[in-house]
Coordinates of C-alpha atoms and ligand atoms in Angstrom, one line a residue:
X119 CA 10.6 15.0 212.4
X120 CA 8.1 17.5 213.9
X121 CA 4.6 16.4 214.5
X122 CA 2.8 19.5 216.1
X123 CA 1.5 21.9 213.9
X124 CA 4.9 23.9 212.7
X125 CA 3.7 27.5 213.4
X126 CA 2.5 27.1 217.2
X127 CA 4.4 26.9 220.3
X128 CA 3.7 24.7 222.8
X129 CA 3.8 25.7 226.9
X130 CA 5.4 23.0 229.4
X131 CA 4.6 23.8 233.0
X132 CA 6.2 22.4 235.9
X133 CA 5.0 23.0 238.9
X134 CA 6.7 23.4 241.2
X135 CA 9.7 24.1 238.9
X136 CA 12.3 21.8 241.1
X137 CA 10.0 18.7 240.2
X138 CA 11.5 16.0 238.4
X139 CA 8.9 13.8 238.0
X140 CA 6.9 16.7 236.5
X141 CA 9.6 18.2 234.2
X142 CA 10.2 14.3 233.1
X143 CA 7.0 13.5 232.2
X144 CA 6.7 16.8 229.9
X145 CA 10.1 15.9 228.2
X146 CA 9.2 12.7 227.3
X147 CA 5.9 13.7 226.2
X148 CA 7.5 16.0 224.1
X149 CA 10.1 14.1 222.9
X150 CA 7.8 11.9 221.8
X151 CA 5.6 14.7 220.0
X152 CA 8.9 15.1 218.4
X153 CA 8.6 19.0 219.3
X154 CA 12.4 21.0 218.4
X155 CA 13.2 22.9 221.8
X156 CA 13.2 26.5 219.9
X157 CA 9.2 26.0 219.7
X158 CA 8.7 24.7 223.3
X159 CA 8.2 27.7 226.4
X160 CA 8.8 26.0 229.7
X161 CA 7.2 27.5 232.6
X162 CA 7.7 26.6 236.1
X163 CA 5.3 27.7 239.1
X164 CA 3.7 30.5 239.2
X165 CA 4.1 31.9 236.1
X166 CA 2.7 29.1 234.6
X167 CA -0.6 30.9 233.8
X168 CA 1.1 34.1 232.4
X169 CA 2.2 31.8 229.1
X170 CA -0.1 31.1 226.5
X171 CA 0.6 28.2 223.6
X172 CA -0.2 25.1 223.1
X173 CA -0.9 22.5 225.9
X174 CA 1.9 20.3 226.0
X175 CA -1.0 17.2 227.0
X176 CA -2.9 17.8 224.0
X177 CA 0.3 16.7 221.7
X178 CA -0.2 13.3 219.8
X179 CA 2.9 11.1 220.5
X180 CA 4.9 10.1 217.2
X181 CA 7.3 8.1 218.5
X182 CA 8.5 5.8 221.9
X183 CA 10.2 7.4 223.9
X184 CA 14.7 6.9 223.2
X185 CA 16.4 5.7 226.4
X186 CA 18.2 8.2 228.1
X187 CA 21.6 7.7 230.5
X188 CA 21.1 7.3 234.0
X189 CA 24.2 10.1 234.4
X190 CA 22.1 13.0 232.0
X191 CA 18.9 12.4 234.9
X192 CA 21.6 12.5 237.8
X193 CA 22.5 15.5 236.4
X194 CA 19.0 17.1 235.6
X195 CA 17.9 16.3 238.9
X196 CA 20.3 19.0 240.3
X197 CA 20.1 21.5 237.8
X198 CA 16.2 21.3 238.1
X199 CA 16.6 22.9 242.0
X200 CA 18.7 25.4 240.8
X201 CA 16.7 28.9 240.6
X202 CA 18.1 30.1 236.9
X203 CA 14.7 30.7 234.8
X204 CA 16.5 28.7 231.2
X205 CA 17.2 25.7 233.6
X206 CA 14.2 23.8 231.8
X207 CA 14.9 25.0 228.6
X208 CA 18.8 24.0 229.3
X209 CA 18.0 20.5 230.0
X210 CA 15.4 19.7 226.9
X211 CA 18.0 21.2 224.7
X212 CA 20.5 18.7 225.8
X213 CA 17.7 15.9 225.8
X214 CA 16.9 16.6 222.1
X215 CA 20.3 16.6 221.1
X216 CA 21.0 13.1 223.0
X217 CA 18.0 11.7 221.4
X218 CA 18.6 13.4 218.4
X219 CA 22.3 11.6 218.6
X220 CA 24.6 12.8 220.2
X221 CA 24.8 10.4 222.9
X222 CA 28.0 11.2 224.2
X223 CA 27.2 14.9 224.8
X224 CA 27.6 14.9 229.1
X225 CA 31.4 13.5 227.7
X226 CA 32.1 17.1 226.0
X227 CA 32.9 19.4 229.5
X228 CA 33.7 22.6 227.2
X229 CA 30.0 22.4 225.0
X230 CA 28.2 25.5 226.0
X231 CA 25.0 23.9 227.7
X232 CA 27.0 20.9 229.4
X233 CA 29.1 23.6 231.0
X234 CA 26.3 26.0 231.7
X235 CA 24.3 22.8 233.2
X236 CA 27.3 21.4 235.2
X237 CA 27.7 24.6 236.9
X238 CA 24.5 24.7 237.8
X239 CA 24.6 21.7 239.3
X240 CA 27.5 22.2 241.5
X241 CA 26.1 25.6 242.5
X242 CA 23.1 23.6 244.1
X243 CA 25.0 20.5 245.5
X244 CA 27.1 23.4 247.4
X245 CA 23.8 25.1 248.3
X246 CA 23.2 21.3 249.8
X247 CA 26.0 21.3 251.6
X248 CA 25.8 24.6 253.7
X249 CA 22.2 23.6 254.2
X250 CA 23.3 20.5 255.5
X251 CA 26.2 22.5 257.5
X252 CA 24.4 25.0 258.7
X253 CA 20.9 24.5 259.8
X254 CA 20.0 25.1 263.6
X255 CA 16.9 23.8 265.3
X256 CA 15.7 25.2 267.8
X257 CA 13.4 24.1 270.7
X258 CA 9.7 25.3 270.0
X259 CA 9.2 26.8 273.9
X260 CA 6.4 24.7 275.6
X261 CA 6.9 21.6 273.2
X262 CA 9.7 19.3 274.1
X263 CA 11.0 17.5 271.5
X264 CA 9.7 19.4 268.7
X265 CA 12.1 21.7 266.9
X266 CA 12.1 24.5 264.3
X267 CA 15.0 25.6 261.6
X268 CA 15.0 28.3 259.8
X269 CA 16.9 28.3 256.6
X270 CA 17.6 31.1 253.4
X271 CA 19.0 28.5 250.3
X272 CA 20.2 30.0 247.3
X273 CA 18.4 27.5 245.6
X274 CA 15.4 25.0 245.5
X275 CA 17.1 22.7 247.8
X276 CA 14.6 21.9 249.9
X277 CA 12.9 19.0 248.8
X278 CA 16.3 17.3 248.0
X279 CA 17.9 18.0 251.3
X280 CA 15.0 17.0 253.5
X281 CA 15.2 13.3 253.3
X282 CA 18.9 14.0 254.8
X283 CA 17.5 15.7 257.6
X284 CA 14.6 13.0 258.0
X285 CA 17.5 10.4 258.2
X286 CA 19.9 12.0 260.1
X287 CA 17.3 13.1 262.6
X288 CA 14.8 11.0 262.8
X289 CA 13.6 10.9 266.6
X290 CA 13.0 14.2 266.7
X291 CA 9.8 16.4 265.4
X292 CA 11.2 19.0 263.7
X293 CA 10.2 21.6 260.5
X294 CA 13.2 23.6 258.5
X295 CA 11.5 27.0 257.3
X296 CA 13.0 28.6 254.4
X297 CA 11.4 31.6 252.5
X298 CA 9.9 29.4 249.5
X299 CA 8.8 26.0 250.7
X300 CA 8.5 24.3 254.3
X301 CA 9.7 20.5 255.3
X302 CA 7.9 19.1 258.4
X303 CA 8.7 15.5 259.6
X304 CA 6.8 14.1 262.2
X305 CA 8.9 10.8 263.1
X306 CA 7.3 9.3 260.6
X307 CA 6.8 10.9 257.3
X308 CA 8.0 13.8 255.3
X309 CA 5.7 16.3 254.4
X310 CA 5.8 19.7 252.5
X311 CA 4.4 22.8 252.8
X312 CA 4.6 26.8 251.5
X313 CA 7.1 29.2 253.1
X314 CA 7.4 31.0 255.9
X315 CA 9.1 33.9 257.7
X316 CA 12.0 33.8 259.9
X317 CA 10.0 34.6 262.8
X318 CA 8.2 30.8 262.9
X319 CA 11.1 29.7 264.1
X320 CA 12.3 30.3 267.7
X321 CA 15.3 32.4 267.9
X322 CA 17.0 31.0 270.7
X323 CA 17.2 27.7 272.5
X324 CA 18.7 27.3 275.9
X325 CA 20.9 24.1 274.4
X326 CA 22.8 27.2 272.9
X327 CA 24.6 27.9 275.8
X328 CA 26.2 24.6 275.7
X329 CA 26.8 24.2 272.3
X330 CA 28.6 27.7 272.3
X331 CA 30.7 26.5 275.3
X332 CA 31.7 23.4 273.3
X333 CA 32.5 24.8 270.0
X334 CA 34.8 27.8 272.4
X335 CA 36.5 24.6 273.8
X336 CA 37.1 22.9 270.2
X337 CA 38.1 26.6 268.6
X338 CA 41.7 26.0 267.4
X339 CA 42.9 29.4 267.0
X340 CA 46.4 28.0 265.6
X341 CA 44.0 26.6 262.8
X342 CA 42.7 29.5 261.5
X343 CA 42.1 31.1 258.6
X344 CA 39.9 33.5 258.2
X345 CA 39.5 33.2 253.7
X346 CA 38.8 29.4 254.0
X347 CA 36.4 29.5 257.1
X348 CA 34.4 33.0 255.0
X349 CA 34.5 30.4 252.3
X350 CA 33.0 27.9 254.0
X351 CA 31.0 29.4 256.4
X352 CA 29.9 32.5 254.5
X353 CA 28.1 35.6 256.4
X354 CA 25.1 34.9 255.7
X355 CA 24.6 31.9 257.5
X356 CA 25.8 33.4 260.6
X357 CA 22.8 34.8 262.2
X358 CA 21.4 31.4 262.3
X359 CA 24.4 29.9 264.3
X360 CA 24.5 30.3 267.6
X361 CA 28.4 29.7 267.7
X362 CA 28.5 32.9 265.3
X363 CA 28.0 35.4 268.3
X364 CA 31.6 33.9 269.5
X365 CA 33.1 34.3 266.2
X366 CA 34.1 38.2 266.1
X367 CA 35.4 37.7 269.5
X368 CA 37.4 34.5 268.6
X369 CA 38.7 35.6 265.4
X370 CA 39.8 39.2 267.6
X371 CA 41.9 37.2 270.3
X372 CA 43.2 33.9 268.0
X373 CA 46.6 35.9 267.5
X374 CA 47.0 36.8 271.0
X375 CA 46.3 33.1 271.6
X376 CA 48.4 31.8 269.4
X377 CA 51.4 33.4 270.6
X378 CA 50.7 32.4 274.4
X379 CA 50.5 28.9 272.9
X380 CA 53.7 29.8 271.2
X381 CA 55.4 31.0 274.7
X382 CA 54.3 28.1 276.6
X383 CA 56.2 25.7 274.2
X384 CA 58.6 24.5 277.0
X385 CA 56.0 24.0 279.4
X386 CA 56.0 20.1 279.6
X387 CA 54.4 17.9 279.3
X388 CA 51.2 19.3 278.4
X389 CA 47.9 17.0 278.5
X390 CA 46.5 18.8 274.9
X391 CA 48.8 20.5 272.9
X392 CA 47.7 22.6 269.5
X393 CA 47.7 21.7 266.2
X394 CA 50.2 23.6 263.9
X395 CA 49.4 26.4 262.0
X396 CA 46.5 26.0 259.0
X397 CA 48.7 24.0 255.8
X398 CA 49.1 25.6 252.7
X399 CA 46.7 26.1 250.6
X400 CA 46.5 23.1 247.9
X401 CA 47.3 24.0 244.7
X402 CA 44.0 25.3 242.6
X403 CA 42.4 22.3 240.1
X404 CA 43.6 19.6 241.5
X405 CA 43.1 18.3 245.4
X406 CA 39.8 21.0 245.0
X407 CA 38.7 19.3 242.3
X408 CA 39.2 16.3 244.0
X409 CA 37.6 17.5 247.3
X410 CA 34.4 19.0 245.7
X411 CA 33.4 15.6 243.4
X412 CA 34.0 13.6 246.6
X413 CA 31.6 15.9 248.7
X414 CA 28.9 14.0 246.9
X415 CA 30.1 10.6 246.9
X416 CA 27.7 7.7 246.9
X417 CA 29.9 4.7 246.6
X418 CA 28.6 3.4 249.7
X419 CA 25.6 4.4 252.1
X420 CA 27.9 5.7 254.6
X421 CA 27.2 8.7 253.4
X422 CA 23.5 9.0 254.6
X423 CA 23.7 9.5 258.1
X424 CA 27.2 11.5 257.8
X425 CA 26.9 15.2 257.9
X426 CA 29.6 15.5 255.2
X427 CA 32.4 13.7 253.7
X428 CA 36.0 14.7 254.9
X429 CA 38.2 14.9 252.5
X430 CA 42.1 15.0 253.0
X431 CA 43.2 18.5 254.2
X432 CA 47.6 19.3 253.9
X433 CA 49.2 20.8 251.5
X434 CA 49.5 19.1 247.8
X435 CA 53.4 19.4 248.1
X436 CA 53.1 17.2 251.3
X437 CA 56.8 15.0 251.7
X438 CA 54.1 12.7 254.3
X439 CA 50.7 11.7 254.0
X440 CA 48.8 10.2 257.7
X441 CA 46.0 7.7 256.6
X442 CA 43.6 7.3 259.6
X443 CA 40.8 5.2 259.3
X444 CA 37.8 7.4 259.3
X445 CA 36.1 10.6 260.8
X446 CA 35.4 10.6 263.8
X447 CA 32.0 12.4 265.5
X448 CA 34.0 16.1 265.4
X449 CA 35.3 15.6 262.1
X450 CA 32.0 14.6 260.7
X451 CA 30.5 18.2 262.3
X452 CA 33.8 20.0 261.3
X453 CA 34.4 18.5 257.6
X454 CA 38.1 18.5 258.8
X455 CA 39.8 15.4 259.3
X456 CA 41.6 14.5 262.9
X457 CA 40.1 17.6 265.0
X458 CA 38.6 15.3 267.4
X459 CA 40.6 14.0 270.7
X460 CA 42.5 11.0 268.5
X461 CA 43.7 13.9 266.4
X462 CA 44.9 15.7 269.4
X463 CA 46.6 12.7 270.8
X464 CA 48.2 12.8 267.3
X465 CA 49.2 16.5 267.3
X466 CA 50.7 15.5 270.7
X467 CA 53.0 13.0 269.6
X468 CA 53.7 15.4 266.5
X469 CA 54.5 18.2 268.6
X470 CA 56.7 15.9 271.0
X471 CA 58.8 14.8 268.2
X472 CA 59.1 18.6 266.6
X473 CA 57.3 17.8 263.4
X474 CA 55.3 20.2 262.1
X475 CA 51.8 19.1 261.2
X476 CA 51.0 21.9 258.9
X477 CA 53.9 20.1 256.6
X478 CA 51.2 17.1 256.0
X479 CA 48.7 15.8 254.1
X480 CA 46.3 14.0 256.9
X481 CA 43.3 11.7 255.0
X482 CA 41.4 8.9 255.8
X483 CA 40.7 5.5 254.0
X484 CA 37.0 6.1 254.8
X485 CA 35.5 9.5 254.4
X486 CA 32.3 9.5 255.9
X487 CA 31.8 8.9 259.9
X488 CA 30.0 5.5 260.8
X489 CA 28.7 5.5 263.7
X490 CA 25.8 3.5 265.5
X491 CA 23.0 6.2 267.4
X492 CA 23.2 5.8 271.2
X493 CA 20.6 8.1 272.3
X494 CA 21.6 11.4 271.4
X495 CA 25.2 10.0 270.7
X496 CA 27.0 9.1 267.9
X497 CA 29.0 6.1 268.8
X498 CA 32.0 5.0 266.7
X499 CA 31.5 2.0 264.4
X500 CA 34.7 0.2 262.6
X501 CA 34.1 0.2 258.2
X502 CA 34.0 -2.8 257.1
X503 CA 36.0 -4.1 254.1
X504 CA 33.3 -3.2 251.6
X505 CA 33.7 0.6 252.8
X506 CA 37.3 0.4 252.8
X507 CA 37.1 -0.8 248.9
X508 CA 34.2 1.9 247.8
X509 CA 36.6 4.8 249.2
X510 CA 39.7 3.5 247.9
X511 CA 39.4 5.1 244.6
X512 CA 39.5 8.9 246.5
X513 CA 42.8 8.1 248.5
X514 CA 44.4 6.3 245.2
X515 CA 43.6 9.9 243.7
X516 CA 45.2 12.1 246.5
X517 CA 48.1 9.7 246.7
X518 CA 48.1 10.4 242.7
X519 CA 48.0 13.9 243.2
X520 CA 50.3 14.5 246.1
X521 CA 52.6 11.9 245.2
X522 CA 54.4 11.7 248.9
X523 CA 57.6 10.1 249.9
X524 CA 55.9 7.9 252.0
X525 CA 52.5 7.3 254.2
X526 CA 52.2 6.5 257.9
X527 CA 48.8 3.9 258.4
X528 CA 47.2 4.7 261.5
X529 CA 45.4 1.7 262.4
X530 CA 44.6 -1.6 260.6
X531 CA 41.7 -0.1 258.2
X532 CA 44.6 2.4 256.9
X533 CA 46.6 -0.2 256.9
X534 CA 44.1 -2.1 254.5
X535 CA 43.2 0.8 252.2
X536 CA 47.4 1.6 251.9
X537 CA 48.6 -2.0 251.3
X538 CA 45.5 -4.3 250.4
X539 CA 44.3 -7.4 251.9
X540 CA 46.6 -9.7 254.0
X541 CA 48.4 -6.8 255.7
X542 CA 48.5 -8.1 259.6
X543 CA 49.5 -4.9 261.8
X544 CA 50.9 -7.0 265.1
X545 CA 53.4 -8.9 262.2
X546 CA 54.1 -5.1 260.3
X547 CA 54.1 -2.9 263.1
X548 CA 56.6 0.2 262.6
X549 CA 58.2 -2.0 259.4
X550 CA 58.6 0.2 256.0
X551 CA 57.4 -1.7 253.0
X552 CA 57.7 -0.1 249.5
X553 CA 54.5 -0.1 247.6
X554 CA 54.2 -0.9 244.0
X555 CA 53.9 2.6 242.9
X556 CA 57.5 3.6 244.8
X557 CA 56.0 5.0 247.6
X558 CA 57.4 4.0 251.1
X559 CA 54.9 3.1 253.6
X560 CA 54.8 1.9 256.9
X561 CA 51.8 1.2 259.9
X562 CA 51.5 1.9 263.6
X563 CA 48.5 1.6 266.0
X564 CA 45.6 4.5 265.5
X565 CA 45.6 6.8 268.3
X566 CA 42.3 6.6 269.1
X567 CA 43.7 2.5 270.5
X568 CA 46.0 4.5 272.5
X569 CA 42.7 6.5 274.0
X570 CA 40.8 2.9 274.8
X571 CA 44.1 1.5 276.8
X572 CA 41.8 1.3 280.3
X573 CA 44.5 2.2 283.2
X574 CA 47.1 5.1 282.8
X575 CA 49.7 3.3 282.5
X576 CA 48.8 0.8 279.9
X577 CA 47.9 4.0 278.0
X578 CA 51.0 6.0 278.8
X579 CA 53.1 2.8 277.5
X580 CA 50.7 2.7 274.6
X581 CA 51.6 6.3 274.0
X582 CA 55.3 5.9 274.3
X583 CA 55.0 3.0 271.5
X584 CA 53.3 5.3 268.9
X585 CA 55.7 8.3 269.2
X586 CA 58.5 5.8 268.9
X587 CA 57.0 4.5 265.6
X588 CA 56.3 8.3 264.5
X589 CA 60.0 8.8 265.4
X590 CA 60.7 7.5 262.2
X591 CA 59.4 9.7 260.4
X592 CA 62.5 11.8 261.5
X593 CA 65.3 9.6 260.0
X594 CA 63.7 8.5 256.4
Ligands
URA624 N1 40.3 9.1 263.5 C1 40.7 8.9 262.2 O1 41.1 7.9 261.8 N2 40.6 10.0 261.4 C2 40.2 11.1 261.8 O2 40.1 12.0 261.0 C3 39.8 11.3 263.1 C4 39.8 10.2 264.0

């Protein structure tokens, strides 16, 4: 089928290398010369000009160009912002060999480039994630309301990421540096330029000082663990987070904490009490793999404002899964769900009835935060129906996997996702109802409707009704 003359090769360059457009356009232009991969160089940025060959552009076209799934392009848009020199290469072998035929090739996980591409992917969708995580702006001095980030990515993430940033904060003027490219957005558009140096952007803001005080107040030292957070928060990324100076110092005291919080158990009645120790580690392959597909789910648009989908947390073995109804503003900036002051209410009642919280699986039937922008706030905003239904499919999957004895709905979204349509929590209140699949469920009010009861002692009768529901939790 090759139309170029057999003995040359031909030189793609795409520039810069993380360009899909770019890297499309020679693909199909090759395709279409009918050119075999083994005579094509790819070339991406500057060393564009150090390859000779063939100009890809000078190629007759033999043939149209086949149709190609949506899912291979999903995929080659990621694995172009990865930094591996093959990753153009990679991707027109596996074009060729889905034009050439095998159409189901993305099906076949174990085939040598659909591996080496799907790891590649990952790698730059978790690159996504910590920048998403774990960029600061800072306050340019003299310039209100214009802010600078500075940012080192593993990989070309720059340009994919920056639409997130353009969403998330769009009121502000702000530019995220990173050693390879620049984003600037100036309210109104997003623009790009070369990198910079970690001096362009200011190292300190005097925000700090609060932020640092709140993330001190919100430190759970019960809830630590030291592997998952250098997991998650790798050292790296420290210097740029102004809550990192605390770390050391947190980390150092946490066990001395711990057992202080242990000692004062019989002090009652405590306004916040604790969480449990961290749960057990899920086991590996299964709530992980899980976890890391849904970090980039798209099955509704709740996941463009959210900082990051928050998954279920507990261990896999879990007798009891909690089903809330969405993250809140702290779980959205935490990725973990029921940290904020609804999950402390609900740690409360826990603690009051002596049931261990590390001993469940705690999820959501949403799991991105919606909220509606107040200013600088983040206020609270119910799902609707249509949300409920595009995250079902993740909570069907942990109840798959974690199979528990029975669920507790917190509110009437959980209430929704666990039972379906028609469910009416004032009629079902505190009532067990066996689900199709075996599993025992019941539904109580969510504590953050405990919160919202206006006078104290509405809200301490309010309180007294949910741990009474929880109690049963103790006899089945
Ligand atoms: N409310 C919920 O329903 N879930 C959370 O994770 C936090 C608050």
């Amino acid at each position: 089928m090759s139309a170029a003359p057999a003995h040359e090769r031909v030189t793609a360059r795409i520039d810069p290398p993380w360009d899909a457009h770019a890297w499309r356009a020679a693909a199909r232009a090759a395709l279409c010369a009918g050119l075999p991969p083994e005579r094509l160089d790819w070339s991406g940025g500057a060393q564009g000009s150090l390859l000779g060959g063939l100009d890809l552009a000078s190629l007759p076209a033999h043939r149209t160009a086949p149709r190609v799934p949506s899912e291979f392009l999903l995929l080659a848009g990621a694995v172009l912002c990865n930094r591996a020199e093959d990753r153009h290469g990679l991707l027109y072998r596996m074009l060729w060999r889905i034009a050439e035929g095998e159409r189901a090739l993305l099906q076949r996980a174990s085939d040598p480039d659909v591996h080496r591409a799907t790891t590649m992917a990952q790698a730059v969708r978790r690159d996504s994630h910590k920048m998403k995580a774990f960029v600061r702006f800072r306050e340019v001095p003299g310039d209100t309301d214009r802010y600078i980030a500075w940012f080192e990515p593993d990989h070309h993430i720059v340009d994919r990421v920056a639409p997130f940033f353009a969403r998330r904060f769009a009121g502000m003027r702000w530019a995220i540096v990173t050693p390879y490219r620049t984003a600037i957005w100036d309210g109104e558009t997003l623009a790009f330029a070369d990198g910079g140096v970690r001096a362009d952007a200011p190292s300190e803001d005097a925000r700090e000082d609060l932020w640092r005080t709140y993330y001190a107040n919100i430190f759970n030292p019960a809830r630590l663990n030291t592997t998952m957070m250098s997991a998650e928060m790798p050292q790296k990324y420290w210097k740029h987070l102004p809550e990192a100076a605390l770390l050391p110092d947190l980390v150092r005291d946490a066990g001395l904490r711990v057992r202080e919080m242990a000692e004062r158990e019989h002090e009652a009645p405590r306004r916040r009490i604790p969480a449990a120790p961290a749960p057990a580690p899920v086991v590996a392959g299964t709530l992980e793999a899980l976890r890391e597909s849904a970090r980039d789910c798209r099955r509704c648009p709740l996941w463009q404002p959210a900082t990051q989908t928050v998954f279920g947390e507990g261990p896999s073995s879990a007798r009891t899964m909690i089903v809330g109804e969405q993250p809140g503003d702290e779980e959205d900036l935490s990725g973990r769900p029921f940290v904020g002051p609804a999950g402390r209410l609900f740690s409360r009642a826990l603690d009051e009835l002596g049931i261990d919280r590390s001993t469940l699986y705690l999820t959501n039937a949403v799991k991105h935060f919606r909220f509606e922008p107040r200013g600088k706030r983040r206020l609270h905003k119910r799902p609707d129906v249509a949300h409920i239904e595009a995250c079902n499919g993740w909570l069907r999957a942990e109840i798959a996997q974690v199979k528990p004895e029975r669920i507790v709905c917190l509110g009437a979204s959980a209430a929704r996702a666990v039972f379906g349509p028609g469910v009416r929590l004032t009629e079902e209140r505190g009532i067990w109802r066996t689900r199709d699949d075996g599993v025992r469920a019941f539904a109580t009010v969510h504590p953050s409707w405990v919160l919202r009861q206006g006078d104290p002692q509405a809200q301490a009768a309010a309180y007294a009704g949910f741990v009474d529901d929880l109690r049963q939790l103790l006899a089945a």
